[in-house]
Amino acid sequence: MKSSFRTISIRRHSGHRTFSDTAVEDVYKFVRDRGLDHAVEREKNLRPLLSIKDLIRSEPAKSVPISVITTKKDSLRVPLRPIEFIRSFPSVFQEFLPGGIGIHPHISLTPEILNLDADEQLVYGSESYKQGLADRLLKLLMINRINKIPLEILDLLKWDLGLPQDYVETMVPEFPDYFRVIKSKLRGCSGELELVCWSNDHAVSVLEKKARTIGKGEYTKGSAIAFPMKFSNGFVVDKKMKKWIDDWQKLPYISPYENALHLSATSDESDKWAAAVLHEIMNLFVSKKVEKDAILHLGEFMGLRSRFKRVLHNHPGIFYLSSKLRTHTVVLRDGYKRGMLIENNELVTSRNRYMKLMNTVKKENKAVPSSSKREDKGKVEGAVCDTNAKAENDKVEGEVCDTDAKAGNDDISGSDVENDHQGDFVDDDEDDDEVDQNQSLNRRRRNSSPRAGRRSFGNSGSRDKPQSRRNKISLKTEKKRSRMY
């Protein structure tokens, strides 16, 4: 995956430094970040699992037919066949036939997941969490001075913002000084969340707070603030890119709570302001990450969709794009350290407990049986290997015995020839020729036999036996000739 990095043009347009839109001079190669990819992938099945859990919990009977989950598969974001997904987590879901005669199985929740759900509802009901959630919603309404957001967009960001399922009925009425729900004039929109009162105390970005803390009150509005940047291991920053980043960091920081749409969309000042807006929005999410399509949908409502896309592609040191889970997820780099979320809250802790229960079930159901299967397979393979080894040893020993037997017969025949024909010179030569012919014939048989190669690579003792026999025969022949002369 490659993304184009548009270099700085020396020319100036209306007093602003701009990217070169005519040609792509530099191209940087996308480098994966294993830690951030793991942070995205570890929640692979958590969101659909909790969606099914909420569906079952909302039913009066506290159970639903599997056919209902099947019809709502897309909205629940179930990645597999619903029945397969349900059976993958036996500690979360229970499958039963109502009355013992039901055609379709019904699904209910286990006591373990109900206990975790009770803890989650306590988190949503706590005053500290509700106050923090209201502050984050208020800041989202004030960013770019949009003042109102359609409820459909908030539903897309419900998981990332940490909103409860019924936040419109339960949480919004508790903060009448912050926001309210009004009817929307937009087509296909059921309503909008509108800002009631502007708060200067909340209209301060995360980077501005850090700058004030580090500068000990010396920071003034409009000064330059450098974004924290961190690149993946193996990412190469050349001199041109580094120079542009250094110059870009020195530009004035425009607060995301100001409307700067009047700036040229291709200017560096506009690019830094759009990065500030996206950086502040990402800090409002509980896990500091969001799906790319959802954030671009919000950017389209704000009129910043193209600028958000430009920021995501041109600033890989601030925002990381993960392609895990068959989608693109935007991750705020300075929100993580070594793949772990730096700032935790009660809801993140509750979700981690759900994932721990899910992973424990997987280990019990898959890891243990697979290991036992490996042990059984190892035993069978070991027995087969032992049998083959024994058979091989028997073959080699049989060959050695046959060779020894042949050598013994040759010794006996040699001794008979020596005793019976000591005085006959012609008969001794004929016997020697017969011995040599037999020896060469046996050698050919051994070379042509398929066992010969196995014996030559395997047992060195079986290879030395024929050599010792030939030595014995040659010694006997020399003794005969010495006697005759």
CSV table of C-alpha atoms in Angstrom, one decimal:
chain,number,residue,atom,x,y,z
A,1,MET,CA,0.0,0.0,0.0
A,2,LYS,CA,1.5,3.3,-1.1
A,3,SER,CA,0.2,6.8,-0.3
A,4,SER,CA,1.3,9.9,-2.2
A,5,PHE,CA,3.0,12.7,-0.2
A,6,ARG,CA,2.6,15.9,-2.1
A,7,THR,CA,5.7,18.0,-1.7
A,8,ILE,CA,5.9,21.7,-1.0
A,9,SER,CA,5.9,24.0,-3.9
A,10,ILE,CA,8.3,27.0,-3.7
A,11,ARG,CA,5.6,29.1,-5.4
A,12,ARG,CA,3.2,31.0,-3.2
A,13,HIS,CA,-0.5,31.4,-3.9
A,14,SER,CA,-2.3,34.3,-2.1
A,15,GLY,CA,0.4,34.4,0.5
A,16,HIS,CA,0.1,30.7,1.5
A,17,ARG,CA,2.5,27.9,0.9
A,18,THR,CA,0.8,25.1,-0.9
A,19,PHE,CA,1.1,21.5,-1.9
A,20,SER,CA,1.9,20.7,-5.5
A,21,ASP,CA,-1.3,19.5,-7.1
A,22,THR,CA,0.2,19.0,-10.5
A,23,ALA,CA,2.6,16.1,-9.8
A,24,VAL,CA,3.5,13.7,-7.2
A,25,GLU,CA,7.2,14.1,-6.7
A,26,ASP,CA,7.7,11.9,-3.6
A,27,VAL,CA,6.0,8.7,-2.6
A,28,TYR,CA,6.3,7.1,0.8
A,29,LYS,CA,5.7,3.5,1.4
A,30,PHE,CA,3.1,2.5,3.9
A,31,VAL,CA,4.6,0.6,6.9
A,32,ARG,CA,2.4,-1.4,9.3
A,33,ASP,CA,2.4,-0.9,13.0
A,34,ARG,CA,2.0,-4.3,14.7
A,35,GLY,CA,1.1,-2.8,18.1
A,36,LEU,CA,-1.7,-0.6,16.7
A,37,ASP,CA,-2.9,-3.3,14.4
A,38,HIS,CA,-3.2,-5.6,17.4
A,39,ALA,CA,-5.1,-2.9,19.3
A,40,VAL,CA,-7.7,-2.9,16.5
A,41,GLU,CA,-7.8,-6.7,15.9
A,42,ARG,CA,-8.3,-7.7,19.5
A,43,GLU,CA,-11.8,-6.2,19.4
A,44,LYS,CA,-12.7,-8.2,16.4
A,45,ASN,CA,-15.8,-10.0,17.8
A,46,LEU,CA,-16.5,-7.7,20.8
A,47,ARG,CA,-18.8,-5.3,19.1
A,48,PRO,CA,-21.2,-7.8,17.4
A,49,LEU,CA,-21.2,-9.9,20.6
A,50,LEU,CA,-22.3,-6.9,22.7
A,51,SER,CA,-24.9,-6.0,20.1
A,52,ILE,CA,-26.4,-9.4,20.3
A,53,LYS,CA,-26.2,-9.2,24.1
A,54,ASP,CA,-28.1,-5.9,24.1
A,55,LEU,CA,-30.7,-7.3,21.8
A,56,ILE,CA,-31.4,-10.4,24.0
A,57,ARG,CA,-31.4,-8.2,27.1
A,58,SER,CA,-34.0,-5.9,25.7
A,59,GLU,CA,-36.5,-8.8,25.1
A,60,PRO,CA,-39.1,-9.4,27.9
A,61,ALA,CA,-38.3,-13.2,27.7
A,62,LYS,CA,-34.6,-12.5,27.9
A,63,SER,CA,-34.2,-14.8,24.9
A,64,VAL,CA,-34.6,-14.6,21.1
A,65,PRO,CA,-35.0,-17.1,18.3
A,66,ILE,CA,-31.9,-17.6,16.1
A,67,SER,CA,-34.0,-16.5,13.1
A,68,VAL,CA,-34.3,-13.0,14.6
A,69,ILE,CA,-30.6,-12.6,14.9
A,70,THR,CA,-30.2,-13.9,11.3
A,71,THR,CA,-32.6,-11.3,9.9
A,72,LYS,CA,-30.6,-8.5,11.8
A,73,LYS,CA,-27.2,-9.9,10.9
A,74,ASP,CA,-26.1,-6.8,9.0
A,75,SER,CA,-27.2,-4.3,11.6
A,76,LEU,CA,-25.6,-6.4,14.3
A,77,ARG,CA,-22.4,-6.6,12.3
A,78,VAL,CA,-22.1,-10.4,12.8
A,79,PRO,CA,-19.1,-11.6,10.7
A,80,LEU,CA,-20.1,-15.3,10.4
A,81,ARG,CA,-23.3,-17.3,10.2
A,82,PRO,CA,-25.2,-16.3,13.3
A,83,ILE,CA,-25.5,-19.8,14.6
A,84,GLU,CA,-21.7,-20.4,14.2
A,85,PHE,CA,-21.0,-17.1,15.9
A,86,ILE,CA,-23.2,-18.0,18.8
A,87,ARG,CA,-21.7,-21.4,19.3
A,88,SER,CA,-18.2,-19.9,19.3
A,89,PHE,CA,-18.8,-18.3,22.7
A,90,PRO,CA,-20.6,-20.9,24.9
A,91,SER,CA,-19.8,-18.9,28.1
A,92,VAL,CA,-21.7,-15.9,26.7
A,93,PHE,CA,-24.7,-17.5,24.9
A,94,GLN,CA,-26.9,-20.5,25.7
A,95,GLU,CA,-28.8,-22.4,23.0
A,96,PHE,CA,-32.0,-24.3,23.8
A,97,LEU,CA,-35.3,-25.5,22.3
A,98,PRO,CA,-38.3,-23.9,24.0
A,99,GLY,CA,-40.6,-26.6,25.4
A,100,GLY,CA,-38.4,-29.2,23.8
A,101,ILE,CA,-40.4,-29.1,20.6
A,102,GLY,CA,-39.3,-25.8,19.0
A,103,ILE,CA,-38.2,-25.8,15.4
A,104,HIS,CA,-35.7,-22.9,15.7
A,105,PRO,CA,-33.4,-22.8,18.7
A,106,HIS,CA,-33.6,-19.9,21.1
A,107,ILE,CA,-30.6,-18.0,22.4
A,108,SER,CA,-30.2,-16.7,26.0
A,109,LEU,CA,-27.4,-15.2,28.1
A,110,THR,CA,-25.3,-17.1,30.6
A,111,PRO,CA,-24.9,-16.0,34.2
A,112,GLU,CA,-21.3,-14.9,33.6
A,113,ILE,CA,-22.2,-12.4,30.9
A,114,LEU,CA,-25.2,-11.2,32.9
A,115,ASN,CA,-22.9,-10.3,35.8
A,116,LEU,CA,-20.6,-8.3,33.4
A,117,ASP,CA,-23.6,-6.6,31.9
A,118,ALA,CA,-24.8,-5.5,35.3
A,119,ASP,CA,-21.3,-4.0,35.9
A,120,GLU,CA,-21.6,-2.2,32.6
A,121,GLN,CA,-24.9,-0.7,33.4
A,122,LEU,CA,-23.5,0.6,36.7
A,123,VAL,CA,-20.8,2.3,34.7
A,124,TYR,CA,-23.3,4.0,32.4
A,125,GLY,CA,-25.4,5.0,35.5
A,126,SER,CA,-22.5,6.5,37.5
A,127,GLU,CA,-22.4,10.3,37.9
A,128,SER,CA,-18.7,10.6,37.0
A,129,TYR,CA,-19.1,8.7,33.7
A,130,LYS,CA,-22.3,10.6,32.7
A,131,GLN,CA,-20.6,13.9,33.4
A,132,GLY,CA,-17.5,13.0,31.4
A,133,LEU,CA,-19.7,11.8,28.5
A,134,ALA,CA,-21.7,15.0,28.6
A,135,ASP,CA,-18.5,17.1,28.5
A,136,ARG,CA,-17.3,15.2,25.4
A,137,LEU,CA,-20.6,15.6,23.6
A,138,LEU,CA,-20.6,19.3,24.4
A,139,LYS,CA,-17.1,19.7,23.0
A,140,LEU,CA,-18.1,17.8,19.8
A,141,LEU,CA,-21.0,20.2,19.3
A,142,MET,CA,-18.6,23.2,19.7
A,143,ILE,CA,-15.9,22.0,17.3
A,144,ASN,CA,-15.9,24.0,14.1
A,145,ARG,CA,-18.9,25.8,15.7
A,146,ILE,CA,-21.3,23.4,14.0
A,147,ASN,CA,-23.6,23.7,17.1
A,148,LYS,CA,-25.7,20.6,16.1
A,149,ILE,CA,-25.3,17.1,14.9
A,150,PRO,CA,-27.9,14.7,13.4
A,151,LEU,CA,-28.8,11.8,15.6
A,152,GLU,CA,-28.0,9.4,12.7
A,153,ILE,CA,-24.3,10.5,12.8
A,154,LEU,CA,-24.2,10.1,16.6
A,155,ASP,CA,-25.5,6.6,16.1
A,156,LEU,CA,-22.6,5.8,13.8
A,157,LEU,CA,-20.2,7.1,16.5
A,158,LYS,CA,-22.2,5.6,19.5
A,159,TRP,CA,-19.6,2.8,20.0
A,160,ASP,CA,-16.6,5.2,19.8
A,161,LEU,CA,-18.2,7.9,22.0
A,162,GLY,CA,-19.3,5.3,24.6
A,163,LEU,CA,-23.0,6.3,24.4
A,164,PRO,CA,-25.5,4.0,26.0
A,165,GLN,CA,-28.3,2.5,23.8
A,166,ASP,CA,-31.0,4.9,25.1
A,167,TYR,CA,-28.9,8.0,25.6
A,168,VAL,CA,-31.6,10.2,24.0
A,169,GLU,CA,-34.1,9.3,26.7
A,170,THR,CA,-31.8,8.8,29.7
A,171,MET,CA,-28.7,11.0,29.5
A,172,VAL,CA,-29.6,14.0,27.3
A,173,PRO,CA,-32.5,15.2,29.6
A,174,GLU,CA,-30.1,15.3,32.6
A,175,PHE,CA,-28.0,18.1,31.0
A,176,PRO,CA,-30.5,20.7,29.8
A,177,ASP,CA,-27.8,23.4,30.0
A,178,TYR,CA,-25.5,21.6,27.6
A,179,PHE,CA,-27.7,20.3,24.7
A,180,ARG,CA,-31.2,19.2,23.7
A,181,VAL,CA,-32.9,17.2,20.9
A,182,ILE,CA,-34.7,19.1,18.3
A,183,LYS,CA,-36.5,18.2,15.1
A,184,SER,CA,-34.4,18.2,12.0
A,185,LYS,CA,-35.1,19.9,8.7
A,186,LEU,CA,-32.8,17.5,6.9
A,187,ARG,CA,-34.4,14.8,4.8
A,188,GLY,CA,-34.3,11.4,6.4
A,189,CYS,CA,-33.1,12.7,9.7
A,190,SER,CA,-35.2,11.8,12.8
A,191,GLY,CA,-33.7,14.6,14.9
A,192,GLU,CA,-30.6,16.6,15.9
A,193,LEU,CA,-28.6,17.2,19.1
A,194,GLU,CA,-28.3,21.0,19.4
A,195,LEU,CA,-26.0,23.0,21.5
A,196,VAL,CA,-27.8,25.1,24.2
A,197,CYS,CA,-25.0,27.2,25.7
A,198,TRP,CA,-21.4,27.9,24.6
A,199,SER,CA,-18.7,27.1,27.2
A,200,ASN,CA,-15.4,28.9,27.0
A,201,ASP,CA,-14.0,26.5,29.7
A,202,HIS,CA,-14.6,23.5,27.4
A,203,ALA,CA,-13.5,25.3,24.2
A,204,VAL,CA,-9.8,24.4,24.9
A,205,SER,CA,-8.1,21.6,22.9
A,206,VAL,CA,-5.9,18.9,24.3
A,207,LEU,CA,-2.8,20.3,22.6
A,208,GLU,CA,-3.6,23.8,24.0
A,209,LYS,CA,-3.8,22.4,27.6
A,210,LYS,CA,-0.5,20.7,27.2
A,211,ALA,CA,1.1,23.8,25.7
A,212,ARG,CA,-0.1,25.9,28.7
A,213,THR,CA,1.2,23.3,31.1
A,214,ILE,CA,4.6,23.0,29.5
A,215,GLY,CA,4.9,26.8,28.9
A,216,LYS,CA,3.8,27.6,32.5
A,217,GLY,CA,1.2,30.2,31.3
A,218,GLU,CA,3.4,31.7,28.6
A,219,TYR,CA,1.4,30.2,25.7
A,220,THR,CA,-0.7,32.8,23.8
A,221,LYS,CA,-3.6,32.0,21.5
A,222,GLY,CA,-2.4,31.7,17.9
A,223,SER,CA,1.2,30.6,18.8
A,224,ALA,CA,2.8,27.6,17.1
A,225,ILE,CA,2.1,24.2,18.7
A,226,ALA,CA,3.9,21.1,17.4
A,227,PHE,CA,1.8,18.0,17.0
A,228,PRO,CA,3.3,14.8,18.7
A,229,MET,CA,4.5,12.6,15.9
A,230,LYS,CA,5.7,9.0,15.9
A,231,PHE,CA,6.3,6.8,12.8
A,232,SER,CA,6.2,3.1,12.4
A,233,ASN,CA,9.4,1.1,12.6
A,234,GLY,CA,10.9,1.0,9.1
A,235,PHE,CA,9.2,4.2,7.9
A,236,VAL,CA,11.7,6.4,6.0
A,237,VAL,CA,11.5,10.2,6.2
A,238,ASP,CA,13.7,11.8,3.6
A,239,LYS,CA,15.2,15.3,3.8
A,240,LYS,CA,12.4,17.0,1.8
A,241,MET,CA,9.7,15.5,3.9
A,242,LYS,CA,11.5,16.3,7.2
A,243,LYS,CA,12.0,19.9,6.1
A,244,TRP,CA,8.3,20.3,5.2
A,245,ILE,CA,7.3,18.7,8.6
A,246,ASP,CA,9.6,21.1,10.5
A,247,ASP,CA,8.2,24.1,8.6
A,248,TRP,CA,4.6,22.8,9.0
A,249,GLN,CA,5.0,22.4,12.8
A,250,LYS,CA,6.1,26.1,13.1
A,251,LEU,CA,2.9,27.4,11.6
A,252,PRO,CA,0.4,29.1,13.9
A,253,TYR,CA,-2.0,26.7,15.7
A,254,ILE,CA,-5.6,27.5,14.9
A,255,SER,CA,-8.0,26.2,17.6
A,256,PRO,CA,-10.4,23.5,16.4
A,257,TYR,CA,-13.1,25.4,18.2
A,258,GLU,CA,-12.8,28.2,15.6
A,259,ASN,CA,-14.3,28.1,12.1
A,260,ALA,CA,-11.4,28.4,9.6
A,261,LEU,CA,-13.2,27.3,6.5
A,262,HIS,CA,-12.3,30.6,4.8
A,263,LEU,CA,-8.7,29.4,4.4
A,264,SER,CA,-7.7,27.9,1.1
A,265,ALA,CA,-8.2,24.1,1.2
A,266,THR,CA,-4.8,23.5,-0.3
A,267,SER,CA,-2.8,25.8,2.1
A,268,ASP,CA,-0.6,24.5,4.9
A,269,GLU,CA,-2.5,26.7,7.4
A,270,SER,CA,-5.8,25.0,6.5
A,271,ASP,CA,-4.1,21.6,6.6
A,272,LYS,CA,-2.8,22.2,10.1
A,273,TRP,CA,-6.2,23.5,11.2
A,274,ALA,CA,-7.9,20.4,9.8
A,275,ALA,CA,-5.4,18.2,11.6
A,276,ALA,CA,-6.2,20.0,14.8
A,277,VAL,CA,-9.9,19.4,14.3
A,278,LEU,CA,-9.4,15.7,13.6
A,279,HIS,CA,-6.9,15.4,16.5
A,280,GLU,CA,-9.4,16.9,18.9
A,281,ILE,CA,-12.3,14.7,17.7
A,282,MET,CA,-10.2,11.6,18.0
A,283,ASN,CA,-9.4,12.5,21.6
A,284,LEU,CA,-13.2,12.5,22.4
A,285,PHE,CA,-13.4,8.8,21.6
A,286,VAL,CA,-13.0,6.3,24.5
A,287,SER,CA,-10.5,4.1,22.6
A,288,LYS,CA,-8.9,6.9,20.5
A,289,LYS,CA,-9.8,5.1,17.3
A,290,VAL,CA,-12.7,5.1,14.8
A,291,GLU,CA,-13.6,3.6,11.5
A,292,LYS,CA,-12.5,5.7,8.6
A,293,ASP,CA,-16.0,5.7,6.9
A,294,ALA,CA,-17.6,7.0,10.1
A,295,ILE,CA,-15.2,9.9,10.7
A,296,LEU,CA,-15.4,10.9,7.0
A,297,HIS,CA,-19.2,10.9,7.3
A,298,LEU,CA,-18.9,13.3,10.2
A,299,GLY,CA,-16.4,15.3,8.2
A,300,GLU,CA,-18.9,15.5,5.3
A,301,PHE,CA,-21.5,17.0,7.6
A,302,MET,CA,-18.9,19.6,8.8
A,303,GLY,CA,-17.8,20.4,5.3
A,304,LEU,CA,-14.3,18.9,6.0
A,305,ARG,CA,-14.5,15.5,4.3
A,306,SER,CA,-11.8,16.3,1.6
A,307,ARG,CA,-9.6,18.0,4.2
A,308,PHE,CA,-9.8,15.0,6.5
A,309,LYS,CA,-8.8,12.6,3.8
A,310,ARG,CA,-5.9,14.9,2.9
A,311,VAL,CA,-4.8,15.0,6.6
A,312,LEU,CA,-5.0,11.2,6.9
A,313,HIS,CA,-2.8,10.6,3.9
A,314,ASN,CA,-0.3,13.3,4.5
A,315,HIS,CA,0.4,12.9,8.2
A,316,PRO,CA,1.1,9.2,9.0
A,317,GLY,CA,3.1,10.3,12.1
A,318,ILE,CA,-0.1,11.6,13.7
A,319,PHE,CA,-2.8,9.3,12.5
A,320,TYR,CA,-2.4,5.6,11.7
A,321,LEU,CA,-4.6,3.8,9.2
A,322,SER,CA,-5.1,0.1,10.0
A,323,SER,CA,-6.5,-2.2,7.4
A,324,LYS,CA,-7.5,-5.0,9.9
A,325,LEU,CA,-11.0,-6.4,10.2
A,326,ARG,CA,-11.7,-5.9,6.5
A,327,THR,CA,-12.0,-2.1,6.9
A,328,HIS,CA,-9.9,1.0,7.5
A,329,THR,CA,-9.6,2.2,11.1
A,330,VAL,CA,-8.1,5.6,12.1
A,331,VAL,CA,-5.9,5.3,15.2
A,332,LEU,CA,-4.6,8.3,17.1
A,333,ARG,CA,-0.9,7.5,17.6
A,334,ASP,CA,-0.2,9.6,20.7
A,335,GLY,CA,-3.2,7.9,22.4
A,336,TYR,CA,-1.2,4.6,22.5
A,337,LYS,CA,2.1,3.5,23.8
A,338,ARG,CA,3.5,0.1,22.7
A,339,GLY,CA,0.1,-0.9,21.3
A,340,MET,CA,-1.7,-0.2,24.7
A,341,LEU,CA,-4.2,2.6,25.3
A,342,ILE,CA,-2.6,5.2,27.6
A,343,GLU,CA,-5.8,6.8,29.0
A,344,ASN,CA,-8.3,4.2,30.3
A,345,ASN,CA,-11.8,4.8,31.7
A,346,GLU,CA,-14.5,2.7,33.3
A,347,LEU,CA,-16.1,1.7,30.0
A,348,VAL,CA,-12.8,0.6,28.5
A,349,THR,CA,-12.2,-1.5,31.6
A,350,SER,CA,-15.6,-3.1,31.3
A,351,ARG,CA,-15.0,-4.0,27.6
A,352,ASN,CA,-11.7,-5.5,28.6
A,353,ARG,CA,-13.5,-7.9,31.0
A,354,TYR,CA,-15.8,-9.0,28.2
A,355,MET,CA,-12.8,-9.8,26.0
A,356,LYS,CA,-11.1,-11.7,28.8
A,357,LEU,CA,-14.2,-13.9,29.1
A,358,MET,CA,-14.3,-14.5,25.4
A,359,ASN,CA,-10.6,-15.4,25.1
A,360,THR,CA,-10.8,-17.7,28.1
A,361,VAL,CA,-13.5,-19.7,26.4
A,362,LYS,CA,-11.5,-20.0,23.2
A,363,LYS,CA,-8.5,-21.4,25.1
A,364,GLU,CA,-10.6,-24.0,26.9
A,365,ASN,CA,-12.4,-25.1,23.8
A,366,LYS,CA,-9.6,-25.1,21.3
A,367,ALA,CA,-6.2,-25.0,22.8
A,368,VAL,CA,-6.6,-28.0,25.1
A,369,PRO,CA,-8.2,-30.4,22.5
A,370,SER,CA,-5.7,-29.4,19.9
A,371,SER,CA,-2.8,-30.2,22.2
A,372,SER,CA,-4.2,-33.6,23.2
A,373,LYS,CA,-4.7,-34.3,19.5
A,374,ARG,CA,-1.1,-33.5,18.9
A,375,GLU,CA,0.0,-35.8,21.7
A,376,ASP,CA,-2.1,-38.6,20.2
A,377,LYS,CA,-0.8,-38.0,16.8
A,378,GLY,CA,2.7,-37.9,18.1
A,379,LYS,CA,2.2,-41.3,19.8
A,380,VAL,CA,0.8,-42.8,16.6
A,381,GLU,CA,3.6,-41.4,14.6
A,382,GLY,CA,6.2,-42.5,17.2
A,383,ALA,CA,4.8,-46.1,17.1
A,384,VAL,CA,4.9,-46.1,13.3
A,385,CYS,CA,8.4,-44.7,13.3
A,386,ASP,CA,9.5,-47.4,15.8
A,387,THR,CA,7.9,-50.1,13.7
A,388,ASN,CA,9.6,-48.9,10.6
A,389,ALA,CA,12.9,-48.6,12.5
A,390,LYS,CA,12.6,-52.1,13.7
A,391,ALA,CA,11.7,-53.4,10.3
A,392,GLU,CA,14.7,-51.5,8.8
A,393,ASN,CA,17.0,-52.9,11.5
A,394,ASP,CA,15.7,-56.4,10.8
A,395,LYS,CA,16.4,-56.0,7.1
A,396,VAL,CA,19.9,-54.7,7.7
A,397,GLU,CA,20.6,-57.5,10.2
A,398,GLY,CA,19.3,-60.0,7.7
A,399,GLU,CA,21.5,-58.7,5.0
A,400,VAL,CA,24.5,-58.8,7.3
A,401,CYS,CA,23.7,-62.4,8.3
A,402,ASP,CA,23.3,-63.4,4.6
A,403,THR,CA,26.6,-61.7,3.9
A,404,ASP,CA,28.3,-63.4,6.8
A,405,ALA,CA,26.8,-66.7,5.7
A,406,LYS,CA,28.1,-66.2,2.2
A,407,ALA,CA,31.5,-65.3,3.5
A,408,GLY,CA,31.5,-68.5,5.7
A,409,ASN,CA,30.6,-70.6,2.7
A,410,ASP,CA,33.4,-69.0,0.6
A,411,ASP,CA,35.8,-69.7,3.4
A,412,ILE,CA,34.8,-73.3,3.6
A,413,SER,CA,35.1,-73.7,-0.1
A,414,GLY,CA,38.4,-72.0,-0.1
A,415,SER,CA,39.8,-74.4,2.6
A,416,ASP,CA,38.4,-77.4,0.7
A,417,VAL,CA,40.2,-76.3,-2.4
A,418,GLU,CA,43.4,-75.8,-0.5
A,419,ASN,CA,43.3,-79.2,1.1
A,420,ASP,CA,42.2,-81.2,-1.9
A,421,HIS,CA,44.4,-79.7,-4.6
A,422,GLN,CA,47.6,-78.8,-2.9
A,423,GLY,CA,49.8,-80.5,-5.6
A,424,ASP,CA,47.8,-79.7,-8.8
A,425,PHE,CA,48.8,-76.4,-10.2
A,426,VAL,CA,46.2,-76.3,-13.0
A,427,ASP,CA,43.3,-77.2,-10.7
A,428,ASP,CA,44.4,-74.4,-8.3
A,429,ASP,CA,44.2,-71.8,-11.1
A,430,GLU,CA,40.8,-73.0,-12.2
A,431,ASP,CA,39.5,-72.8,-8.6
A,432,ASP,CA,41.0,-69.3,-8.3
A,433,ASP,CA,39.2,-68.2,-11.5
A,434,GLU,CA,35.9,-69.7,-10.2
A,435,VAL,CA,36.4,-67.8,-6.9
A,436,ASP,CA,37.1,-64.6,-8.7
A,437,GLN,CA,34.0,-65.1,-10.9
A,438,ASN,CA,31.8,-65.8,-7.9
A,439,GLN,CA,33.2,-62.8,-6.1
A,440,SER,CA,32.4,-60.5,-9.1
A,441,LEU,CA,29.0,-62.0,-9.5
A,442,ASN,CA,28.1,-61.4,-5.9
A,443,ARG,CA,29.4,-57.9,-6.1
A,444,ARG,CA,27.2,-57.2,-9.1
A,445,ARG,CA,24.2,-58.5,-7.3
A,446,ARG,CA,24.9,-56.3,-4.3
A,447,ASN,CA,25.3,-53.2,-6.5
A,448,SER,CA,22.1,-54.0,-8.4
A,449,SER,CA,20.0,-54.7,-5.3
A,450,PRO,CA,17.9,-51.8,-3.9
A,451,ARG,CA,19.1,-52.6,-0.4
A,452,ALA,CA,22.7,-51.9,-1.4
A,453,GLY,CA,22.2,-48.1,-1.5
A,454,ARG,CA,20.4,-48.2,1.9
A,455,ARG,CA,23.2,-50.3,3.3
A,456,SER,CA,25.9,-47.9,1.9
A,457,PHE,CA,24.3,-44.9,3.5
A,458,GLY,CA,23.1,-46.5,6.7
A,459,ASN,CA,25.2,-49.2,8.4
A,460,SER,CA,28.9,-48.9,7.9
A,461,GLY,CA,29.5,-52.3,9.4
A,462,SER,CA,27.6,-54.1,6.6
A,463,ARG,CA,29.7,-52.2,4.1
A,464,ASP,CA,33.0,-53.4,5.7
A,465,LYS,CA,32.0,-57.1,5.7
A,466,PRO,CA,32.5,-57.8,1.9
A,467,GLN,CA,35.8,-55.9,2.1
A,468,SER,CA,37.1,-58.2,4.8
A,469,ARG,CA,36.0,-61.3,2.9
A,470,ARG,CA,37.9,-60.2,-0.2
A,471,ASN,CA,41.0,-59.6,1.9
A,472,LYS,CA,40.7,-63.2,3.3
A,473,ILE,CA,40.4,-64.7,-0.2
A,474,SER,CA,43.3,-62.7,-1.6
A,475,LEU,CA,45.5,-63.9,1.4
A,476,LYS,CA,44.6,-67.5,0.8
A,477,THR,CA,45.4,-67.2,-2.9
A,478,GLU,CA,48.8,-65.8,-2.1
A,479,LYS,CA,49.5,-68.6,0.4
A,480,LYS,CA,48.6,-71.2,-2.3
A,481,ARG,CA,50.9,-69.7,-4.8
A,482,SER,CA,53.8,-69.4,-2.3
A,483,ARG,CA,53.5,-73.1,-1.6
A,484,MET,CA,53.5,-74.0,-5.2
A,485,TYR,CA,56.6,-72.0,-6.0
